[in-house]
XYZ file of C-alpha atoms in Angstrom:
451
model
C 3.010 -17.177 35.795
C 0.346 -18.125 33.277
C -0.050 -14.458 32.383
C 3.686 -14.050 31.819
C 3.751 -17.193 29.677
C 0.939 -15.763 27.580
C 2.808 -12.465 27.158
C 6.007 -14.283 26.151
C 4.020 -16.399 23.715
C 2.438 -13.315 22.141
C 5.762 -11.488 21.831
C 7.388 -14.592 20.373
C 4.632 -14.896 17.794
C 4.902 -11.196 16.993
C 8.665 -11.582 16.539
C 8.093 -14.522 14.204
C 5.598 -12.415 12.267
C 8.145 -9.607 11.920
C 10.618 -12.204 10.654
C 8.092 -13.373 8.076
C 7.558 -9.788 6.949
C 11.306 -9.312 6.576
C 11.431 -12.527 4.562
C 8.629 -11.151 2.371
C 10.668 -7.999 1.720
C 13.718 -10.091 0.843
C 11.539 -12.114 -1.517
C 10.561 -8.900 -3.317
C 14.225 -7.924 -3.618
C 14.962 -11.385 -5.036
C 12.189 -10.879 -7.597
C 13.762 -7.588 -8.656
C 17.151 -9.288 -8.955
C 15.616 -12.091 -10.989
C 14.072 -9.586 -13.425
C 17.457 -7.876 -13.795
C 19.117 -11.223 -14.474
C 16.449 -12.032 -17.059
C 17.135 -8.706 -18.784
C 20.879 -9.364 -18.884
C 20.166 -12.851 -20.229
C 18.057 -11.320 -23.011
C 20.970 -9.041 -23.926
C 23.342 -12.009 -24.098
C 20.851 -13.863 -26.275
C 20.565 -10.841 -28.592
C 24.356 -10.670 -28.875
C 24.511 -14.372 -29.718
C 21.849 -14.035 -32.407
C 23.649 -11.072 -33.954
C 26.898 -13.044 -33.965
C 25.187 -15.949 -35.720
C 23.789 -13.584 -38.387
C 27.188 -11.992 -38.975
C 28.911 -15.363 -39.295
C 26.219 -16.579 -41.687
C 26.529 -13.489 -43.890
C 30.316 -13.779 -43.915
C 29.956 -17.384 -45.029
C 27.598 -16.341 -47.827
C 29.879 -13.582 -49.068
C 32.882 -15.938 -48.857
C 31.365 -18.258 -51.455
C 32.186 -16.172 -54.593
C 35.981 -16.284 -54.039
C 35.736 -20.054 -53.758
C 33.869 -20.550 -57.052
C 35.183 -17.528 -58.994
C 38.896 -17.835 -59.583
C 39.378 -14.097 -59.936
C 40.128 -11.178 -57.568
C 36.754 -9.681 -58.378
C 35.196 -12.545 -56.441
C 36.482 -10.972 -53.221
C 34.645 -7.693 -53.819
C 31.365 -8.738 -52.077
C 33.232 -10.098 -49.059
C 35.490 -7.072 -48.697
C 32.555 -4.715 -49.183
C 30.554 -6.477 -46.474
C 33.501 -6.408 -44.045
C 33.988 -2.684 -44.686
C 30.255 -2.127 -44.195
C 30.414 -3.997 -40.891
C 33.352 -1.891 -39.778
C 31.588 1.357 -40.717
C 28.409 0.292 -38.960
C 30.349 -0.659 -35.804
C 32.218 2.662 -35.904
C 28.908 4.490 -36.365
C 27.645 2.844 -33.177
C 30.746 3.904 -31.224
C 30.220 7.531 -32.279
C 26.597 7.359 -31.121
C 27.644 5.860 -27.799
C 30.044 8.717 -27.044
C 27.431 11.371 -27.797
C 24.483 9.715 -26.047
C 23.076 11.015 -22.757
C 20.161 9.899 -20.591
C 18.235 12.296 -18.389
C 15.855 10.183 -16.315
C 15.393 12.054 -12.990
C 13.652 9.154 -11.279
C 12.513 10.756 -8.047
C 10.247 9.642 -5.256
C 6.685 10.822 -5.716
C 3.130 10.152 -4.647
C -0.394 10.333 -5.971
C -3.873 9.333 -4.909
C -4.871 5.781 -5.786
C -6.328 5.597 -9.271
C -4.437 8.620 -10.582
C -1.128 8.625 -12.446
C 2.413 9.790 -11.929
C 4.901 11.023 -14.499
C 8.060 9.041 -15.199
C 10.405 11.626 -16.754
C 12.798 10.338 -19.419
C 14.729 12.364 -22.001
C 17.273 10.815 -24.395
C 19.856 13.221 -25.795
C 21.869 12.705 -28.965
C 24.926 14.974 -28.959
C 26.563 13.388 -31.983
C 26.237 14.589 -35.589
C 24.789 11.259 -36.640
C 21.134 10.246 -36.194
C 20.196 7.414 -33.841
C 18.047 5.019 -35.854
C 17.045 2.778 -32.942
C 17.223 3.424 -29.182
C 15.376 1.154 -26.749
C 15.101 2.304 -23.112
C 13.839 -0.368 -20.698
C 11.287 1.103 -18.256
C 9.433 -0.797 -15.532
C 7.020 -0.320 -12.604
C 6.448 -2.983 -9.957
C 3.459 -3.130 -7.606
C 3.607 -3.308 -3.766
C 3.964 -7.093 -3.985
C 6.962 -6.960 -6.320
C 5.016 -8.079 -9.385
C 5.592 -6.369 -12.719
C 2.848 -3.768 -13.124
C 4.109 -2.012 -16.245
C 7.023 -2.576 -18.608
C 7.911 -0.624 -21.697
C 10.612 -1.044 -24.314
C 10.281 2.260 -26.126
C 11.754 2.366 -29.629
C 12.842 5.839 -30.639
C 14.574 7.550 -33.568
C 16.602 10.598 -32.539
C 17.922 13.095 -35.064
C 21.480 14.394 -34.906
C 22.040 16.947 -32.093
C 18.456 16.463 -30.914
C 16.508 15.226 -27.865
C 13.664 12.741 -27.529
C 11.215 13.203 -24.670
C 9.925 9.717 -23.820
C 8.329 10.606 -20.489
C 5.219 8.594 -19.705
C 2.426 8.566 -17.164
C 1.725 5.404 -15.181
C -1.473 4.795 -13.247
C -1.173 3.437 -9.702
C -4.289 1.391 -9.042
C -3.802 0.302 -5.421
C -2.708 1.712 -2.079
C 0.945 0.968 -1.361
C 4.522 1.622 -2.381
C 5.423 0.983 -6.023
C 8.932 0.815 -7.486
C 9.795 2.420 -10.799
C 12.968 2.668 -12.754
C 14.964 2.032 -15.897
C 17.308 -0.866 -16.505
C 19.244 0.932 -19.213
C 19.159 1.811 -22.907
C 20.114 -0.374 -25.857
C 21.488 1.402 -28.982
C 21.722 -0.289 -32.382
C 23.913 0.339 -35.416
C 22.298 1.111 -38.825
C 22.535 -2.544 -39.931
C 21.055 -3.790 -36.600
C 23.955 -6.237 -36.407
C 25.616 -4.641 -33.370
C 24.278 -3.120 -30.189
C 25.622 -1.415 -27.102
C 24.116 -1.275 -23.634
C 24.096 2.085 -21.839
C 23.923 1.396 -18.111
C 21.691 4.278 -17.031
C 19.822 2.537 -14.270
C 17.528 4.607 -12.079
C 15.160 3.685 -9.281
C 12.527 5.504 -7.261
C 9.613 4.686 -5.000
C 6.119 5.859 -5.906
C 3.577 6.022 -3.085
C -0.089 5.510 -3.925
C -2.123 7.097 -1.121
C -5.737 6.209 -0.184
C -8.675 7.847 -1.896
C -10.828 10.072 0.288
C -14.452 8.986 0.645
C -17.222 10.973 2.274
C -19.617 8.771 4.250
C -21.634 11.571 5.866
C -24.868 9.729 5.061
C -23.847 6.807 7.276
C -25.273 6.965 10.800
C -23.254 5.536 13.660
C -26.434 3.935 14.954
C -26.649 1.941 11.724
C -23.142 0.655 12.417
C -24.245 -0.342 15.931
C -21.874 2.303 17.327
C -22.775 4.921 19.882
C -21.919 8.586 19.751
C -22.123 9.509 23.464
C -22.498 8.167 26.967
C -23.220 9.972 30.248
C -21.100 9.302 33.312
C -21.757 11.232 36.550
C -19.102 13.752 37.521
C -18.862 15.919 40.653
C -18.071 19.124 38.857
C -19.678 22.537 38.788
C -20.714 23.538 35.301
C -23.498 25.687 33.898
C -24.047 23.487 30.840
C -24.629 20.122 32.541
C -27.700 18.583 34.177
C -28.246 18.244 37.917
C -27.945 14.572 38.934
C -28.262 14.492 42.767
C -26.127 14.866 45.877
C -23.718 12.985 48.094
C -22.029 13.649 51.410
C -19.416 16.396 51.259
C -15.831 15.185 50.897
C -12.742 17.139 51.795
C -11.558 19.015 48.717
C -14.990 19.523 47.122
C -15.390 23.150 45.947
C -17.532 25.192 48.322
C -19.644 26.484 45.457
C -20.733 22.895 44.753
C -22.255 22.559 48.251
C -26.060 22.317 48.312
C -26.580 24.776 51.210
C -30.340 24.448 51.523
C -30.244 20.654 51.667
C -27.276 20.780 54.013
C -29.273 23.024 56.373
C -32.181 20.594 56.388
C -30.097 17.443 56.901
C -27.521 18.950 59.213
C -24.663 17.497 57.060
C -22.876 19.156 54.181
C -24.102 17.847 50.821
C -22.247 18.176 47.495
C -24.228 18.549 44.303
C -23.491 16.073 41.481
C -23.869 16.915 37.818
C -24.357 14.676 34.814
C -22.194 15.588 31.859
C -22.454 14.098 28.364
C -19.028 12.935 27.243
C -18.252 12.057 23.627
C -17.505 8.426 22.919
C -14.182 7.391 21.472
C -13.712 5.149 18.451
C -10.757 2.873 17.747
C -10.452 1.771 14.122
C -8.218 -1.289 13.882
C -6.769 -2.212 10.499
C -5.971 -5.901 10.120
C -3.407 -6.881 7.454
C -3.627 -10.636 7.885
C -4.849 -11.937 4.529
C -6.245 -15.289 3.404
C -3.600 -17.548 1.897
C -5.895 -18.387 -1.047
C -5.936 -14.810 -2.386
C -3.868 -13.769 -5.393
C -1.756 -10.564 -5.213
C -4.357 -8.546 -7.150
C -7.069 -9.628 -4.690
C -4.836 -8.828 -1.718
C -4.145 -5.353 -3.091
C -7.871 -4.704 -3.618
C -8.569 -5.750 -0.034
C -5.802 -3.436 1.173
C -7.559 -0.528 -0.543
C -10.795 -1.279 1.326
C -9.165 -1.851 4.722
C -7.150 1.380 4.620
C -9.669 3.682 2.941
C -12.635 2.579 5.043
C -10.539 2.801 8.204
C -9.599 6.390 7.441
C -13.160 7.254 6.360
C -14.620 6.018 9.670
C -12.070 7.991 11.692
C -12.862 11.089 9.643
C -16.607 10.588 10.175
C -16.125 10.190 13.927
C -14.020 13.369 14.067
C -16.687 15.283 12.134
C -19.260 14.111 14.706
C -17.104 15.563 17.481
C -15.830 12.217 18.727
C -12.361 11.106 19.657
C -11.076 8.601 17.100
C -7.791 7.030 16.064
C -6.313 4.390 13.761
C -4.496 1.365 15.151
C -2.473 -1.272 13.291
C 0.733 -3.291 13.433
C 3.255 -1.671 11.076
C 5.652 -3.296 8.630
C 8.262 -3.596 11.374
C 5.904 -5.641 13.553
C 5.265 -2.809 16.056
C 1.812 -1.509 17.078
C 1.029 2.028 15.914
C -1.676 4.479 16.906
C -2.358 7.457 14.651
C -4.756 10.340 14.586
C -6.550 11.197 11.358
C -3.715 11.801 8.873
C -3.779 14.941 6.773
C -2.673 15.037 3.143
C 0.972 15.603 4.069
C 0.989 12.698 6.543
C -0.780 10.230 4.258
C 2.386 9.264 2.397
C 4.210 8.518 5.645
C 1.257 6.397 6.797
C 1.346 4.283 3.621
C 5.089 3.718 3.976
C 4.542 2.139 7.397
C 1.754 -0.227 6.298
C 2.587 -3.910 5.914
C 1.534 -5.799 2.820
C -1.753 -7.556 3.434
C -0.760 -11.217 3.336
C -0.867 -14.518 5.243
C 2.635 -13.675 6.529
C 1.108 -11.128 8.911
C 0.134 -12.992 12.132
C -3.617 -13.334 12.615
C -3.381 -12.254 16.238
C -1.563 -8.983 15.425
C -4.745 -6.925 15.015
C -6.752 -9.053 17.447
C -4.272 -8.191 20.204
C -5.101 -4.538 19.571
C -8.780 -5.351 20.082
C -7.852 -7.006 23.384
C -5.879 -3.920 24.409
C -8.926 -1.737 23.792
C -10.943 -4.078 26.022
C -8.409 -3.919 28.846
C -7.443 -0.242 28.616
C -8.940 2.153 31.166
C -9.403 4.755 28.445
C -10.115 2.272 25.671
C -12.497 3.075 22.868
C -16.245 2.757 23.468
C -16.499 1.830 19.791
C -14.239 -0.595 17.945
C -14.304 -0.927 14.168
C -12.295 -3.883 12.856
C -11.357 -3.511 9.176
C -10.152 -6.889 7.957
C -10.085 -9.268 4.998
C -10.105 -12.437 7.076
C -13.064 -13.497 9.211
C -12.211 -16.645 11.164
C -13.402 -18.421 14.278
C -10.579 -16.763 16.227
C -11.394 -13.239 15.082
C -15.128 -13.711 15.712
C -14.394 -14.936 19.251
C -12.312 -11.825 19.931
C -15.006 -9.552 18.547
C -17.695 -11.242 20.656
C -15.422 -10.858 23.677
C -15.261 -7.116 23.092
C -19.034 -7.023 22.738
C -19.361 -8.864 26.055
C -17.315 -6.040 27.618
C -20.172 -3.685 26.653
C -18.197 -2.231 23.747
C -19.941 -1.339 20.497
C -18.244 -3.320 17.737
C -18.533 -3.244 13.953
C -16.682 -5.456 11.448
C -15.869 -4.271 7.927
C -14.861 -7.251 5.804
C -12.965 -6.603 2.558
C -13.526 -9.332 -0.017
C -13.277 -9.754 -3.802
C -16.736 -9.448 -5.350
C -16.657 -12.873 -6.996
C -16.107 -14.582 -3.613
C -18.880 -12.889 -1.620
C -21.660 -15.366 -2.420
C -19.562 -18.412 -1.504
C -18.429 -16.682 1.683
C -22.014 -16.282 2.912
C -22.731 -19.933 2.130
C -19.672 -21.286 3.925
C -19.705 -18.898 6.909
C -23.389 -18.568 7.735
C -22.676 -19.822 11.272
C -20.119 -17.093 11.999
C -22.395 -14.431 10.540
C -25.291 -15.676 12.684
C -23.160 -15.444 15.838
C -22.262 -11.843 15.031
C -25.869 -10.965 14.242
C -27.071 -12.516 17.512
C -24.624 -10.311 19.421
C -25.726 -7.175 17.512
C -22.356 -6.935 15.768
C -22.829 -5.841 12.136
C -20.498 -7.323 9.537
C -20.372 -5.169 6.417
C -18.859 -6.954 3.404
C -17.315 -4.564 0.872
C -15.516 -5.215 -2.400
C -14.829 -1.544 -3.054
C -14.430 1.400 -0.704
C -17.060 3.446 -2.550
C -19.723 0.886 -1.618
C -19.854 2.253 1.938
C -21.200 5.530 0.541
C -24.349 3.625 -0.452
C -24.617 1.902 2.930
C -27.753 2.949 4.776
C -28.589 0.283 7.307
C -27.447 -3.039 8.586
C -29.322 -5.772 6.784
């Protein structure tokens, strides 16, 4: 009963975590809606200011008829009204001949590189556009505004303006890009019209690939092979001894000479080296004190180092896989993703944040401990080292598993972390569990030994 209660408790907590993730996604959508409302409010404010200017100018030009008792006093006022009418009509002609070709499409690039946001404004009227302002934006994986541009452009009659721009994606995750519309102005800048040409697309920033060939598994306190005894006949394994013959043993495995001496059939045993397996667990529970930029930097380290370790294990001939709880709250196990699969992997990753339950990744560690075919090596990539996570890691070590912790942390917090968590670090060191603190994925390339 206690076991079932524990299972129900874990599933309940996981369900709550999934609910928190869904709430996080709704919060991002609310942020997008708030930005759109702010933009519409700015347009209303612009319209109000233009109306105030027009009224003020009309009042100024209405003064001469009051003080000059002659029809000529109305000339400035009438001229200004006609000029307003012509300028407004000019804007209507531009509006009818204006086209936007944005082609916002989903795309991807490696973290640190840039993607192209295509935007072409077309003027099909016979009048030049003196001021066109398209509103472009890019938001980061946490919904924050990463890039915003209000491009001012002059477009000749029957001409196009290519305003495409490249935007750099600095962190692993899914970005949103789009355009809120285009604002056109008349020649006097006293009127404007809003062209609703909204477009939206997701841009996926995939992990950078790091080679860590210089890193030895022994330096990570991980083992590359173990040697169980198997009763098989093979020419490339070492002789390990004999046991009494059991029904079903192949006849060619019988040790005939020894059987003749003992009077009982003896089966030869062979020792075969079997490659170890490595489970790399990515933990997306983040400290609640981190700012979005710090959380995104930690995400880069957790994901890129996780993939790099799996790649290294595969190159050494070992079985290896990635494990994590996805953005739907479900555990996932993946082999080393190729270039084509990397985008799909990123789309399933949750945002590293306190909303992700702390036990989500630690439960995966427990599963590796309990599984019959669990990994001999466990690498926990995390940004949060707590008493709970250390206890789980030490539990895995007590199960004779080789464990390594990779801790992602902003560089300016590393020194304070060592001061405040010397006890936890000492416990890991006493159990021969290395804890490698990284502020950037490339730092693992320089890693040589556990200090």
